[in-house]
PDB file of C-alpha atoms in Angstrom:
ATOM      1  CA  MET A 910      21.122  29.261  25.449  1.00 49.00           C
ATOM      2  CA  PRO A 911      18.126  29.475  27.769  1.00 51.00           C
ATOM      3  CA  CYS A 912      17.186  26.379  29.735  1.00 52.00           C
ATOM      4  CA  GLY A 913      14.076  25.664  27.639  1.00 51.00           C
ATOM      5  CA  VAL A 914      16.027  25.517  24.372  1.00 53.00           C
ATOM      6  CA  LEU A 915      18.652  22.811  24.123  1.00 51.00           C
ATOM      7  CA  SER A 916      21.283  22.649  21.448  1.00 55.00           C
ATOM      8  CA  ARG A 917      21.993  19.369  19.675  1.00 52.00           C
ATOM      9  CA  SER A 918      25.149  18.822  21.709  1.00 53.00           C
ATOM     10  CA  GLU A 919      23.281  19.451  24.958  1.00 50.00           C
ATOM     11  CA  ILE A 920      20.620  16.879  24.101  1.00 51.00           C
ATOM     12  CA  PHE A 921      23.179  14.089  23.837  1.00 50.00           C
ATOM     13  CA  SER A 922      25.851  15.210  26.261  1.00 52.00           C
ATOM     14  CA  GLY A 923      23.805  17.035  28.853  1.00 50.00           C
ATOM     15  CA  PRO A 924      23.017  20.666  29.499  1.00 48.00           C
ATOM     16  CA  SER A 925      25.795  23.111  30.116  1.00 51.00           C
ATOM     17  CA  SER A 926      23.635  25.215  32.399  1.00 51.00           C
ATOM     18  CA  GLY A 927      21.421  24.055  35.248  1.00 52.00           C
ATOM     19  CA  CYS A 928      18.603  22.506  33.199  1.00 55.00           C
ATOM     20  CA  SER A 929      16.679  19.657  34.752  1.00 59.00           C
ATOM     21  CA  ILE A 930      17.042  16.032  33.707  1.00 60.00           C
ATOM     22  CA  ALA A 931      13.327  15.878  32.921  1.00 57.00           C
ATOM     23  CA  ARG A 932      13.693  18.605  30.314  1.00 57.00           C
ATOM     24  CA  ARG A 933      16.650  16.847  28.775  1.00 57.00           C
ATOM     25  CA  LEU A 934      14.688  13.569  28.573  1.00 57.00           C
ATOM     26  CA  ALA A 935      11.677  15.365  27.105  1.00 57.00           C
ATOM     27  CA  ALA A 936      13.902  16.843  24.431  1.00 55.00           C
ATOM     28  CA  ARG A 937      15.279  13.380  23.607  1.00 58.00           C
ATOM     29  CA  ALA A 938      11.807  11.805  23.495  1.00 54.00           C
ATOM     30  CA  ALA A 939      10.382  14.441  21.162  1.00 53.00           C
ATOM     31  CA  PRO A 940       9.694  12.898  17.769  1.00 55.00           C
ATOM     32  CA  PRO A 941      11.509  14.415  14.824  1.00 55.00           C
ATOM     33  CA  GLN A 942       9.541  16.814  12.674  1.00 56.00           C
ATOM     34  CA  LEU A 943       8.808  15.102   9.380  1.00 51.00           C
ATOM     35  CA  THR A 944       7.631  16.711   6.193  1.00 53.00           C
ATOM     36  CA  VAL A 945       4.259  15.284   5.267  1.00 53.00           C
ATOM     37  CA  VAL A 946       3.958  14.592   1.553  1.00 52.00           C
ATOM     38  CA  HIS A 947       0.440  14.567   0.193  1.00 55.00           C
ATOM     39  CA  PRO A 948      -0.415  11.118  -1.215  1.00 55.00           C
ATOM     40  CA  ASP A 949      -1.633  12.585  -4.506  1.00 56.00           C
ATOM     41  CA  ASP A 950       1.628  14.406  -5.254  1.00 63.00           C
ATOM     42  CA  GLU A 951       2.774  11.556  -7.458  1.00 71.00           C
ATOM     43  CA  GLU A 952      -0.497  11.627  -9.397  1.00 71.00           C
ATOM     44  CA  ILE A 953      -0.263  15.390  -9.866  1.00 73.00           C
ATOM     45  CA  ARG A 954       3.327  15.210 -11.065  1.00 77.00           C
ATOM     46  CA  PHE A 955       2.422  12.374 -13.412  1.00 78.00           C
ATOM     47  CA  ALA A 956      -0.458  14.405 -14.880  1.00 75.00           C
ATOM     48  CA  ARG A 957       1.956  17.240 -15.708  1.00 79.00           C
ATOM     49  CA  ILE A 958       4.635  15.027 -17.240  1.00 82.00           C
ATOM     50  CA  VAL A 959       2.544  12.534 -19.197  1.00 80.00           C
ATOM     51  CA  TRP A 960       1.363  15.077 -21.789  1.00 82.00           C
ATOM     52  CA  LYS A 961       4.961  15.898 -22.739  1.00 85.00           C
ATOM     53  CA  ARG A 962       5.700  12.293 -23.757  1.00 84.00           C
ATOM     54  CA  PRO A 963       5.474  10.975 -27.328  1.00 88.00           C
ATOM     55  CA  LEU A 964       2.070   9.615 -28.360  1.00 88.00           C
ATOM     56  CA  GLY A 965       2.961   5.911 -27.923  1.00 89.00           C
ATOM     57  CA  ALA A 966       4.541   6.371 -24.507  1.00 87.00           C
ATOM     58  CA  ARG A 967       1.647   8.628 -23.447  1.00 87.00           C
ATOM     59  CA  PHE A 968      -0.884   5.967 -24.424  1.00 89.00           C
ATOM     60  CA  ILE A 969       0.980   3.247 -22.525  1.00 89.00           C
ATOM     61  CA  ALA A 970       1.336   5.451 -19.426  1.00 86.00           C
ATOM     62  CA  LEU A 971      -2.349   6.432 -19.430  1.00 86.00           C
ATOM     63  CA  TYR A 972      -3.409   2.829 -20.005  1.00 90.00           C
ATOM     64  CA  ASP A 973      -1.233   1.680 -17.107  1.00 87.00           C
ATOM     65  CA  ARG A 974      -2.683   4.380 -14.841  1.00 85.00           C
ATOM     66  CA  ALA A 975      -6.258   3.437 -15.797  1.00 86.00           C
ATOM     67  CA  ILE A 976      -5.672  -0.265 -15.110  1.00 87.00           C
ATOM     68  CA  THR A 977      -3.980   0.535 -11.797  1.00 83.00           C
ATOM     69  CA  ASN A 978      -6.825   2.784 -10.644  1.00 81.00           C
ATOM     70  CA  LEU A 979      -9.592   0.431 -11.806  1.00 87.00           C
ATOM     71  CA  ARG A 980      -8.351  -2.584  -9.874  1.00 82.00           C
ATOM     72  CA  TYR A 981     -10.209  -1.603  -6.684  1.00 81.00           C
ATOM     73  CA  PRO A 982     -13.680  -1.102  -8.190  1.00 86.00           C
ATOM     74  CA  VAL A 983     -13.295  -4.317 -10.209  1.00 87.00           C
ATOM     75  CA  GLN A 984     -12.245  -6.202  -7.071  1.00 83.00           C
ATOM     76  CA  TYR A 985     -15.294  -5.055  -5.110  1.00 85.00           C
ATOM     77  CA  VAL A 986     -17.725  -5.780  -7.933  1.00 89.00           C
ATOM     78  CA  SER A 987     -16.170  -9.232  -8.320  1.00 86.00           C
ATOM     79  CA  LEU A 988     -16.438  -9.887  -4.603  1.00 84.00           C
ATOM     80  CA  ALA A 989     -20.111  -8.852  -4.600  1.00 88.00           C
ATOM     81  CA  LEU A 990     -20.770 -11.099  -7.614  1.00 90.00           C
ATOM     82  CA  LEU A 991     -18.957 -13.962  -5.901  1.00 87.00           C
ATOM     83  CA  VAL A 992     -21.151 -13.639  -2.811  1.00 88.00           C
ATOM     84  CA  GLY A 993     -24.318 -13.449  -4.906  1.00 92.00           C
ATOM     85  CA  MET A 994     -23.412 -16.335  -7.159  1.00 92.00           C
ATOM     86  CA  THR A 995     -22.244 -18.488  -4.244  1.00 91.00           C
ATOM     87  CA  ALA A 996     -25.663 -18.054  -2.659  1.00 91.00           C
ATOM     88  CA  GLN A 997     -27.237 -19.521  -5.812  1.00 93.00           C
ATOM     89  CA  ASP A 998     -24.660 -22.257  -6.469  1.00 92.00           C
ATOM     90  CA  PRO A 999     -22.023 -23.066  -3.802  1.00 91.00           C
ATOM     91  CA  ARG A1000     -19.770 -24.739  -6.399  1.00 92.00           C
ATOM     92  CA  VAL A1001     -18.930 -21.257  -7.738  1.00 91.00           C
ATOM     93  CA  LEU A1002     -16.853 -20.598  -4.614  1.00 89.00           C
ATOM     94  CA  LEU A1003     -14.790 -23.722  -5.259  1.00 92.00           C
ATOM     95  CA  ARG A1004     -14.227 -22.688  -8.884  1.00 92.00           C
ATOM     96  CA  MET A1005     -13.197 -19.188  -7.830  1.00 89.00           C
ATOM     97  CA  LEU A1006     -10.759 -20.502  -5.226  1.00 90.00           C
ATOM     98  CA  THR A1007      -9.301 -22.872  -7.817  1.00 93.00           C
ATOM     99  CA  GLY A1008      -8.878 -20.031 -10.318  1.00 92.00           C
ATOM    100  CA  MET A1009      -7.211 -17.837  -7.717  1.00 89.00           C
ATOM    101  CA  GLY A1010      -4.886 -20.689  -6.820  1.00 90.00           C
ATOM    102  CA  LEU A1011      -3.910 -21.304 -10.448  1.00 92.00           C
ATOM    103  CA  VAL A1012      -3.093 -17.636 -11.074  1.00 90.00           C
ATOM    104  CA  ALA A1013      -1.138 -17.502  -7.809  1.00 90.00           C
ATOM    105  CA  LEU A1014       0.699 -20.669  -8.821  1.00 89.00           C
ATOM    106  CA  LEU A1015       1.769 -19.091 -12.119  1.00 90.00           C
ATOM    107  CA  ASN A1016       3.105 -16.033 -10.292  1.00 88.00           C
ATOM    108  CA  MET A1017       4.845 -18.175  -7.723  1.00 88.00           C
ATOM    109  CA  LEU A1018       6.471 -20.364 -10.400  1.00 87.00           C
ATOM    110  CA  TYR A1019       8.021 -17.204 -11.810  1.00 87.00           C
ATOM    111  CA  TYR A1020       9.178 -16.307  -8.291  1.00 86.00           C
ATOM    112  CA  LEU A1021      10.575 -19.813  -7.788  1.00 86.00           C
ATOM    113  CA  ARG A1022      12.491 -19.565 -11.060  1.00 86.00           C
ATOM    114  CA  SER A1023      14.115 -16.271 -10.060  1.00 86.00           C
ATOM    115  CA  GLU A1024      14.627 -16.842  -6.303  1.00 84.00           C
ATOM    116  CA  ARG A1025      15.078 -20.613  -5.861  1.00 82.00           C
ATOM    117  CA  SER A1026      13.440 -20.574  -2.437  1.00 81.00           C
ATOM    118  CA  LEU A1027      10.565 -22.433  -0.830  1.00 82.00           C
ATOM    119  CA  ASP A1028       9.088 -19.089   0.193  1.00 81.00           C
ATOM    120  CA  PHE A1029       6.923 -19.293  -2.922  1.00 80.00           C
ATOM    121  CA  VAL A1030       4.420 -21.273  -0.839  1.00 82.00           C
ATOM    122  CA  TYR A1031       3.760 -18.162   1.254  1.00 86.00           C
ATOM    123  CA  GLY A1032       2.936 -16.205  -1.894  1.00 84.00           C
ATOM    124  CA  ALA A1033       0.270 -18.688  -2.886  1.00 83.00           C
ATOM    125  CA  LEU A1034      -1.240 -18.620   0.599  1.00 88.00           C
ATOM    126  CA  TYR A1035      -1.070 -14.818   0.667  1.00 89.00           C
ATOM    127  CA  THR A1036      -3.383 -14.733  -2.360  1.00 88.00           C
ATOM    128  CA  TYR A1037      -6.215 -16.164  -0.292  1.00 89.00           C
ATOM    129  CA  PHE A1038      -5.314 -14.092   2.750  1.00 91.00           C
ATOM    130  CA  ALA A1039      -5.336 -10.830   0.780  1.00 88.00           C
ATOM    131  CA  ALA A1040      -8.539 -11.627  -1.079  1.00 84.00           C
ATOM    132  CA  PHE A1041     -10.619 -12.471   1.975  1.00 83.00           C
ATOM    133  CA  THR A1042      -9.134 -10.474   4.848  1.00 87.00           C
ATOM    134  CA  LEU A1043      -7.488  -7.332   3.446  1.00 84.00           C
ATOM    135  CA  PHE A1044     -10.262  -6.146   1.108  1.00 80.00           C
ATOM    136  CA  TRP A1045     -11.622  -3.640   3.656  1.00 83.00           C
ATOM    137  CA  ILE A1046      -8.436  -1.548   4.044  1.00 82.00           C
ATOM    138  CA  PHE A1047      -8.756   0.616   0.914  1.00 78.00           C
ATOM    139  CA  PRO A1048     -12.416   1.617   1.428  1.00 80.00           C
ATOM    140  CA  TYR A1049     -11.708   2.370   5.091  1.00 81.00           C
ATOM    141  CA  ALA A1050      -8.779   4.577   4.109  1.00 78.00           C
ATOM    142  CA  ALA A1051     -10.916   6.352   1.508  1.00 77.00           C
ATOM    143  CA  VAL A1052     -13.696   7.044   4.021  1.00 81.00           C
ATOM    144  CA  THR A1053     -11.272   8.274   6.695  1.00 81.00           C
ATOM    145  CA  VAL A1054      -9.011  10.225   4.356  1.00 76.00           C
ATOM    146  CA  ARG A1055      -8.840  13.294   6.622  1.00 77.00           C
ATOM    147  CA  ALA A1056      -7.953  11.347   9.766  1.00 75.00           C
ATOM    148  CA  ARG A1057      -4.330  11.349  10.874  1.00 75.00           C
ATOM    149  CA  ALA A1058      -4.483   8.016  12.688  1.00 73.00           C
ATOM    150  CA  TRP A1059      -2.945   4.704  11.710  1.00 70.00           C
ATOM    151  CA  LEU A1060      -4.353   2.892   8.671  1.00 64.00           C
ATOM    152  CA  THR A1061      -5.997   5.963   7.171  1.00 56.00           C
ATOM    153  CA  ARG A1062      -3.468   6.960   4.501  1.00 56.00           C
TER     154      ARG A1062
END
């Protein structure tokens, strides 16, 4: 093999010909070539399969897809309403935080029943963390959909 092209055995054991160490290290440091799967492939496959299901299963699958895809717009409208209503009456924020805590507590009681761990406390705290600090990730990813950088897909 020419010096520029290393076989798999040469990468790990060293070149058989007079290749430089720098080339061998560059070949080791090269990232593996990954196949990029388009994020909408699952949606496209689902759209083909769902119409072949029986009517009841099709309805449930389409309903589930609609609820899943509507959660982001509903979250942003709710957040905007929360900000507007809090400006008029600050007690609304306390009621909203209490409601979020109660729903999180119900989910965490289910977790506690199945896991028997005190980690359920982190789940309740994560509810507040996700609601007030992670809300910007999805719109940012949607705006920068063509970018190949971190946090864009």
